[in-house]
Amino acid sequence: MDPRRVLGNRAERLAAEYLERKGYEILARQYTTRFGEVDLIAKAGEEIVFVEVKWRQSLEAGYPEESVHPNKLHRLQIAAEAYLCEQKKEDAPHRYDVVAMVEEGGRLEIEHLDGI
């Protein structure tokens, strides 16, 4: 398996565990459509949360959340709309979050940005 995919899977697993500790229910992982992928889909109360997970080994290239460009956000929104239609929940309240992680020197820092 591609080493980047291995790291991505690990980051998504850690993000899911982090969100579950905060009381979120994980509905789907790596939800894929022809429009793009949603790393995690969760539920917080009555709200469906579409989560982009970003991970960095250091801050040399900037903060992980800075890599969520408008084009990526647009693809995330289209994939989210597909999920909502598929689940017949088009009118459900929803939002888009980023879970950003930096693992430097054996220390993992997680930041949850909700409602980007």
CSV table of N, CA and C in Angstrom, one decimal:
chain,number,residue,atom,x,y,z
A,1,MET,N,0.8,-1.2,0.0
A,1,MET,CA,0.0,0.0,0.0
A,1,MET,C,0.9,1.2,0.0
A,2,ASP,N,0.4,2.3,-0.7
A,2,ASP,CA,1.1,3.6,-0.7
A,2,ASP,C,1.4,4.1,0.7
A,3,PRO,N,2.6,4.5,1.0
A,3,PRO,CA,2.9,5.0,2.4
A,3,PRO,C,2.0,6.2,2.8
A,4,ARG,N,1.7,7.0,1.8
A,4,ARG,CA,0.8,8.2,2.1
A,4,ARG,C,-0.6,7.7,2.5
A,5,ARG,N,-1.1,6.6,1.8
A,5,ARG,CA,-2.4,6.1,2.2
A,5,ARG,C,-2.4,5.5,3.6
A,6,VAL,N,-1.3,4.8,3.9
A,6,VAL,CA,-1.1,4.3,5.3
A,6,VAL,C,-1.2,5.4,6.3
A,7,LEU,N,-0.5,6.5,6.1
A,7,LEU,CA,-0.5,7.6,7.0
A,7,LEU,C,-1.9,8.3,7.0
A,8,GLY,N,-2.5,8.4,5.8
A,8,GLY,CA,-3.9,8.9,5.8
A,8,GLY,C,-4.9,8.1,6.5
A,9,ASN,N,-4.8,6.8,6.4
A,9,ASN,CA,-5.7,5.9,7.1
A,9,ASN,C,-5.5,6.1,8.7
A,10,ARG,N,-4.2,6.2,9.1
A,10,ARG,CA,-3.9,6.3,10.5
A,10,ARG,C,-4.5,7.7,11.0
A,11,ALA,N,-4.3,8.7,10.2
A,11,ALA,CA,-4.8,10.0,10.6
A,11,ALA,C,-6.3,10.0,10.7
A,12,GLU,N,-7.0,9.4,9.8
A,12,GLU,CA,-8.5,9.3,9.8
A,12,GLU,C,-8.9,8.5,11.0
A,13,ARG,N,-8.2,7.4,11.3
A,13,ARG,CA,-8.6,6.6,12.5
A,13,ARG,C,-8.4,7.4,13.8
A,14,LEU,N,-7.3,8.2,13.9
A,14,LEU,CA,-7.1,9.0,15.1
A,14,LEU,C,-8.1,10.1,15.2
A,15,ALA,N,-8.5,10.7,14.0
A,15,ALA,CA,-9.5,11.8,14.0
A,15,ALA,C,-10.9,11.2,14.4
A,16,ALA,N,-11.2,10.0,13.9
A,16,ALA,CA,-12.5,9.4,14.3
A,16,ALA,C,-12.5,9.1,15.8
A,17,GLU,N,-11.4,8.6,16.3
A,17,GLU,CA,-11.4,8.3,17.8
A,17,GLU,C,-11.5,9.6,18.6
A,18,TYR,N,-10.8,10.7,18.1
A,18,TYR,CA,-10.9,12.0,18.8
A,18,TYR,C,-12.4,12.5,18.8
A,19,LEU,N,-13.0,12.4,17.6
A,19,LEU,CA,-14.4,12.9,17.5
A,19,LEU,C,-15.3,12.1,18.4
A,20,GLU,N,-15.1,10.8,18.4
A,20,GLU,CA,-16.0,9.9,19.3
A,20,GLU,C,-15.8,10.3,20.7
A,21,ARG,N,-14.6,10.6,21.1
A,21,ARG,CA,-14.4,11.0,22.5
A,21,ARG,C,-15.2,12.3,22.8
A,22,LYS,N,-15.4,13.1,21.8
A,22,LYS,CA,-16.1,14.4,22.0
A,22,LYS,C,-17.6,14.2,21.8
A,23,GLY,N,-18.0,12.9,21.7
A,23,GLY,CA,-19.5,12.6,21.6
A,23,GLY,C,-20.1,12.5,20.2
A,24,TYR,N,-19.2,12.5,19.2
A,24,TYR,CA,-19.7,12.4,17.8
A,24,TYR,C,-19.9,10.9,17.5
A,25,GLU,N,-20.9,10.6,16.6
A,25,GLU,CA,-21.1,9.3,16.1
A,25,GLU,C,-20.6,9.2,14.7
A,26,ILE,N,-19.7,8.3,14.4
A,26,ILE,CA,-19.1,8.2,13.1
A,26,ILE,C,-20.1,7.4,12.2
A,27,LEU,N,-20.5,8.0,11.1
A,27,LEU,CA,-21.5,7.4,10.2
A,27,LEU,C,-20.8,6.7,9.1
A,28,ALA,N,-19.7,7.3,8.6
A,28,ALA,CA,-19.0,6.7,7.4
A,28,ALA,C,-17.6,7.2,7.4
A,29,ARG,N,-16.7,6.3,6.8
A,29,ARG,CA,-15.3,6.7,6.7
A,29,ARG,C,-15.0,6.5,5.2
A,30,GLN,N,-14.2,7.4,4.7
A,30,GLN,CA,-13.7,7.4,3.3
A,30,GLN,C,-14.9,7.2,2.3
A,31,TYR,N,-16.0,8.0,2.5
A,31,TYR,CA,-17.1,8.0,1.6
A,31,TYR,C,-16.7,8.6,0.3
A,32,THR,N,-16.8,7.7,-0.8
A,32,THR,CA,-16.3,8.1,-2.1
A,32,THR,C,-17.4,8.2,-3.1
A,33,THR,N,-17.4,9.3,-3.9
A,33,THR,CA,-18.3,9.4,-5.0
A,33,THR,C,-17.4,9.8,-6.2
A,34,ARG,N,-18.1,9.9,-7.4
A,34,ARG,CA,-17.3,10.3,-8.5
A,34,ARG,C,-16.9,11.7,-8.4
A,35,PHE,N,-17.4,12.5,-7.5
A,35,PHE,CA,-17.1,13.9,-7.3
A,35,PHE,C,-16.0,14.1,-6.3
A,36,GLY,N,-15.7,13.1,-5.5
A,36,GLY,CA,-14.6,13.2,-4.5
A,36,GLY,C,-14.9,12.4,-3.3
A,37,GLU,N,-14.1,12.6,-2.3
A,37,GLU,CA,-14.2,11.7,-1.1
A,37,GLU,C,-14.4,12.6,0.1
A,38,VAL,N,-15.1,12.1,1.1
A,38,VAL,CA,-15.2,12.7,2.4
A,38,VAL,C,-14.5,11.8,3.4
A,39,ASP,N,-13.5,12.3,4.1
A,39,ASP,CA,-12.7,11.5,5.0
A,39,ASP,C,-13.6,10.8,6.0
A,40,LEU,N,-14.4,11.6,6.7
A,40,LEU,CA,-15.3,11.1,7.8
A,40,LEU,C,-16.6,11.8,7.7
A,41,ILE,N,-17.7,11.1,8.0
A,41,ILE,CA,-19.0,11.7,8.1
A,41,ILE,C,-19.5,11.3,9.5
A,42,ALA,N,-19.8,12.3,10.3
A,42,ALA,CA,-20.2,12.1,11.7
A,42,ALA,C,-21.5,12.7,12.0
A,43,LYS,N,-22.0,12.4,13.1
A,43,LYS,CA,-23.3,13.1,13.6
A,43,LYS,C,-23.0,13.7,15.0
A,44,ALA,N,-23.4,15.0,15.1
A,44,ALA,CA,-23.2,15.7,16.4
A,44,ALA,C,-24.6,16.2,16.7
A,45,GLY,N,-25.3,15.6,17.6
A,45,GLY,CA,-26.7,15.9,17.9
A,45,GLY,C,-27.5,15.6,16.7
A,46,GLU,N,-28.2,16.6,16.1
A,46,GLU,CA,-29.0,16.4,14.9
A,46,GLU,C,-28.3,16.8,13.6
A,47,GLU,N,-27.1,17.3,13.8
A,47,GLU,CA,-26.3,17.8,12.7
A,47,GLU,C,-25.4,16.8,12.1
A,48,ILE,N,-25.4,16.7,10.8
A,48,ILE,CA,-24.4,15.8,10.1
A,48,ILE,C,-23.2,16.6,9.8
A,49,VAL,N,-22.0,16.0,10.1
A,49,VAL,CA,-20.8,16.8,10.0
A,49,VAL,C,-19.9,16.0,9.0
A,50,PHE,N,-19.5,16.8,7.9
A,50,PHE,CA,-18.6,16.2,6.9
A,50,PHE,C,-17.2,16.7,7.2
A,51,VAL,N,-16.3,15.8,7.5
A,51,VAL,CA,-15.0,16.1,8.1
A,51,VAL,C,-13.8,15.8,7.1
A,52,GLU,N,-13.0,16.8,6.9
A,52,GLU,CA,-11.8,16.7,6.1
A,52,GLU,C,-10.6,16.6,7.1
A,53,VAL,N,-9.8,15.5,7.0
A,53,VAL,CA,-8.7,15.3,7.9
A,53,VAL,C,-7.4,15.7,7.2
A,54,LYS,N,-6.7,16.5,7.9
A,54,LYS,CA,-5.4,16.9,7.4
A,54,LYS,C,-4.3,16.6,8.4
A,55,TRP,N,-3.2,16.1,8.0
A,55,TRP,CA,-2.1,15.7,8.8
A,55,TRP,C,-0.7,16.2,8.3
A,56,ARG,N,0.1,16.6,9.2
A,56,ARG,CA,1.5,17.0,8.8
A,56,ARG,C,2.5,16.5,9.8
A,57,GLN,N,3.7,16.2,9.3
A,57,GLN,CA,4.8,15.8,10.2
A,57,GLN,C,5.5,17.0,10.9
A,58,SER,N,5.3,18.1,10.3
A,58,SER,CA,5.9,19.3,10.9
A,58,SER,C,5.2,20.5,10.3
A,59,LEU,N,5.5,21.7,10.9
A,59,LEU,CA,4.8,22.9,10.4
A,59,LEU,C,5.7,23.6,9.3
A,60,GLU,N,6.7,23.0,8.8
A,60,GLU,CA,7.6,23.6,7.8
A,60,GLU,C,6.8,24.1,6.6
A,61,ALA,N,5.8,23.3,6.2
A,61,ALA,CA,4.9,23.6,5.0
A,61,ALA,C,3.7,24.4,5.4
A,62,GLY,N,3.6,24.8,6.7
A,62,GLY,CA,2.4,25.5,7.1
A,62,GLY,C,1.5,24.6,7.9
A,63,TYR,N,0.4,25.2,8.4
A,63,TYR,CA,-0.6,24.4,9.2
A,63,TYR,C,-1.4,23.5,8.3
A,64,PRO,N,-1.8,22.3,8.8
A,64,PRO,CA,-2.5,21.4,7.9
A,64,PRO,C,-3.8,22.0,7.4
A,65,GLU,N,-4.5,22.7,8.2
A,65,GLU,CA,-5.8,23.3,7.7
A,65,GLU,C,-5.6,24.3,6.6
A,66,GLU,N,-4.4,24.8,6.4
A,66,GLU,CA,-4.2,25.8,5.3
A,66,GLU,C,-4.3,25.1,4.0
A,67,SER,N,-4.2,23.8,3.9
A,67,SER,CA,-4.2,23.1,2.7
A,67,SER,C,-5.7,22.8,2.2
A,68,VAL,N,-6.6,23.2,3.0
A,68,VAL,CA,-8.0,23.1,2.5
A,68,VAL,C,-8.4,24.3,1.7
A,69,HIS,N,-8.1,24.2,0.4
A,69,HIS,CA,-8.3,25.3,-0.5
A,69,HIS,C,-9.8,25.4,-0.9
A,70,PRO,N,-10.2,26.5,-1.5
A,70,PRO,CA,-11.6,26.6,-2.0
A,70,PRO,C,-12.0,25.4,-2.9
A,71,ASN,N,-11.1,25.0,-3.8
A,71,ASN,CA,-11.4,23.9,-4.7
A,71,ASN,C,-11.7,22.6,-4.0
A,72,LYS,N,-10.9,22.3,-2.9
A,72,LYS,CA,-11.1,21.1,-2.1
A,72,LYS,C,-12.4,21.2,-1.4
A,73,LEU,N,-12.7,22.4,-0.8
A,73,LEU,CA,-13.9,22.6,-0.1
A,73,LEU,C,-15.1,22.4,-1.0
A,74,HIS,N,-15.0,22.9,-2.2
A,74,HIS,CA,-16.1,22.7,-3.2
A,74,HIS,C,-16.3,21.2,-3.5
A,75,ARG,N,-15.3,20.4,-3.7
A,75,ARG,CA,-15.4,19.0,-4.0
A,75,ARG,C,-16.0,18.3,-2.8
A,76,LEU,N,-15.6,18.7,-1.6
A,76,LEU,CA,-16.2,18.2,-0.3
A,76,LEU,C,-17.7,18.4,-0.3
A,77,GLN,N,-18.1,19.6,-0.6
A,77,GLN,CA,-19.5,20.0,-0.6
A,77,GLN,C,-20.3,19.2,-1.6
A,78,ILE,N,-19.8,19.0,-2.8
A,78,ILE,CA,-20.5,18.2,-3.8
A,78,ILE,C,-20.6,16.7,-3.3
A,79,ALA,N,-19.6,16.1,-2.8
A,79,ALA,CA,-19.6,14.8,-2.3
A,79,ALA,C,-20.6,14.7,-1.1
A,80,ALA,N,-20.6,15.7,-0.2
A,80,ALA,CA,-21.6,15.8,0.9
A,80,ALA,C,-23.0,15.8,0.4
A,81,GLU,N,-23.3,16.6,-0.6
A,81,GLU,CA,-24.6,16.6,-1.2
A,81,GLU,C,-25.0,15.3,-1.8
A,82,ALA,N,-24.1,14.5,-2.4
A,82,ALA,CA,-24.4,13.2,-2.9
A,82,ALA,C,-24.8,12.3,-1.7
A,83,TYR,N,-24.0,12.4,-0.6
A,83,TYR,CA,-24.3,11.6,0.6
A,83,TYR,C,-25.7,11.9,1.1
A,84,LEU,N,-26.0,13.2,1.2
A,84,LEU,CA,-27.3,13.6,1.8
A,84,LEU,C,-28.5,13.1,0.9
A,85,CYS,N,-28.3,13.2,-0.4
A,85,CYS,CA,-29.3,12.7,-1.4
A,85,CYS,C,-29.5,11.2,-1.2
A,86,GLU,N,-28.3,10.4,-1.2
A,86,GLU,CA,-28.3,9.0,-1.1
A,86,GLU,C,-29.1,8.5,0.2
A,87,GLN,N,-28.9,9.3,1.3
A,87,GLN,CA,-29.5,8.9,2.5
A,87,GLN,C,-30.9,9.5,2.7
A,88,LYS,N,-31.4,10.3,1.7
A,88,LYS,CA,-32.7,10.9,1.7
A,88,LYS,C,-32.8,11.9,2.9
A,89,LYS,N,-31.7,12.7,3.1
A,89,LYS,CA,-31.6,13.6,4.2
A,89,LYS,C,-31.2,15.0,3.6
A,90,GLU,N,-31.7,15.3,2.5
A,90,GLU,CA,-31.3,16.6,1.8
A,90,GLU,C,-31.5,17.8,2.7
A,91,ASP,N,-32.5,17.8,3.6
A,91,ASP,CA,-32.9,18.9,4.4
A,91,ASP,C,-32.2,18.9,5.8
A,92,ALA,N,-31.4,17.8,6.0
A,92,ALA,CA,-30.8,17.7,7.4
A,92,ALA,C,-29.8,18.8,7.6
A,93,PRO,N,-29.8,19.4,8.8
A,93,PRO,CA,-28.7,20.4,9.1
A,93,PRO,C,-27.4,19.7,9.0
A,94,HIS,N,-26.4,20.4,8.4
A,94,HIS,CA,-25.1,19.9,8.2
A,94,HIS,C,-24.1,21.0,8.2
A,95,ARG,N,-22.8,20.6,8.4
A,95,ARG,CA,-21.7,21.5,8.3
A,95,ARG,C,-20.4,20.8,7.9
A,96,TYR,N,-19.4,21.6,7.7
A,96,TYR,CA,-18.1,21.0,7.2
A,96,TYR,C,-17.0,21.4,8.2
A,97,ASP,N,-16.3,20.4,8.7
A,97,ASP,CA,-15.2,20.6,9.7
A,97,ASP,C,-13.9,20.1,9.1
A,98,VAL,N,-12.8,20.6,9.8
A,98,VAL,CA,-11.5,20.1,9.5
A,98,VAL,C,-10.9,19.6,10.9
A,99,VAL,N,-10.3,18.4,10.8
A,99,VAL,CA,-9.5,18.0,12.0
A,99,VAL,C,-8.1,18.0,11.5
A,100,ALA,N,-7.3,18.9,12.1
A,100,ALA,CA,-5.9,19.1,11.7
A,100,ALA,C,-5.0,18.5,12.7
A,101,MET,N,-4.0,17.8,12.2
A,101,MET,CA,-3.1,17.1,13.1
A,101,MET,C,-1.6,17.4,12.7
A,102,VAL,N,-0.8,17.6,13.7
A,102,VAL,CA,0.6,17.8,13.5
A,102,VAL,C,1.3,16.8,14.5
A,103,GLU,N,2.1,15.9,13.9
A,103,GLU,CA,2.9,15.0,14.8
A,103,GLU,C,4.4,15.3,14.6
A,104,GLU,N,4.9,15.9,15.6
A,104,GLU,CA,6.3,16.3,15.6
A,104,GLU,C,7.0,15.8,16.8
A,105,GLY,N,8.1,15.2,16.6
A,105,GLY,CA,8.9,14.7,17.8
A,105,GLY,C,8.2,13.7,18.7
A,106,GLY,N,7.3,12.9,18.1
A,106,GLY,CA,6.6,11.9,18.8
A,106,GLY,C,5.4,12.5,19.6
A,107,ARG,N,5.1,13.7,19.4
A,107,ARG,CA,4.0,14.4,20.0
A,107,ARG,C,2.9,14.7,19.0
A,108,LEU,N,1.7,14.3,19.3
A,108,LEU,CA,0.6,14.6,18.4
A,108,LEU,C,-0.3,15.7,18.9
A,109,GLU,N,-0.5,16.7,18.0
A,109,GLU,CA,-1.5,17.8,18.4
A,109,GLU,C,-2.6,17.8,17.4
A,110,ILE,N,-3.8,17.8,18.0
A,110,ILE,CA,-5.1,17.8,17.2
A,110,ILE,C,-5.8,19.1,17.4
A,111,GLU,N,-6.3,19.7,16.3
A,111,GLU,CA,-7.1,20.8,16.4
A,111,GLU,C,-8.4,20.6,15.5
A,112,HIS,N,-9.5,20.8,16.1
A,112,HIS,CA,-10.8,20.6,15.5
A,112,HIS,C,-11.4,22.0,15.1
A,113,LEU,N,-11.5,22.2,13.8
A,113,LEU,CA,-12.1,23.5,13.3
A,113,LEU,C,-13.5,23.2,12.8
A,114,ASP,N,-14.5,23.6,13.5
A,114,ASP,CA,-15.9,23.3,13.1
A,114,ASP,C,-16.5,24.4,12.4
A,115,GLY,N,-17.3,24.1,11.4
A,115,GLY,CA,-18.0,25.0,10.6
A,115,GLY,C,-17.1,25.9,9.7
A,116,ILE,N,-16.2,25.3,9.0
A,116,ILE,CA,-15.4,26.0,8.1
A,116,ILE,C,-16.1,26.6,6.9
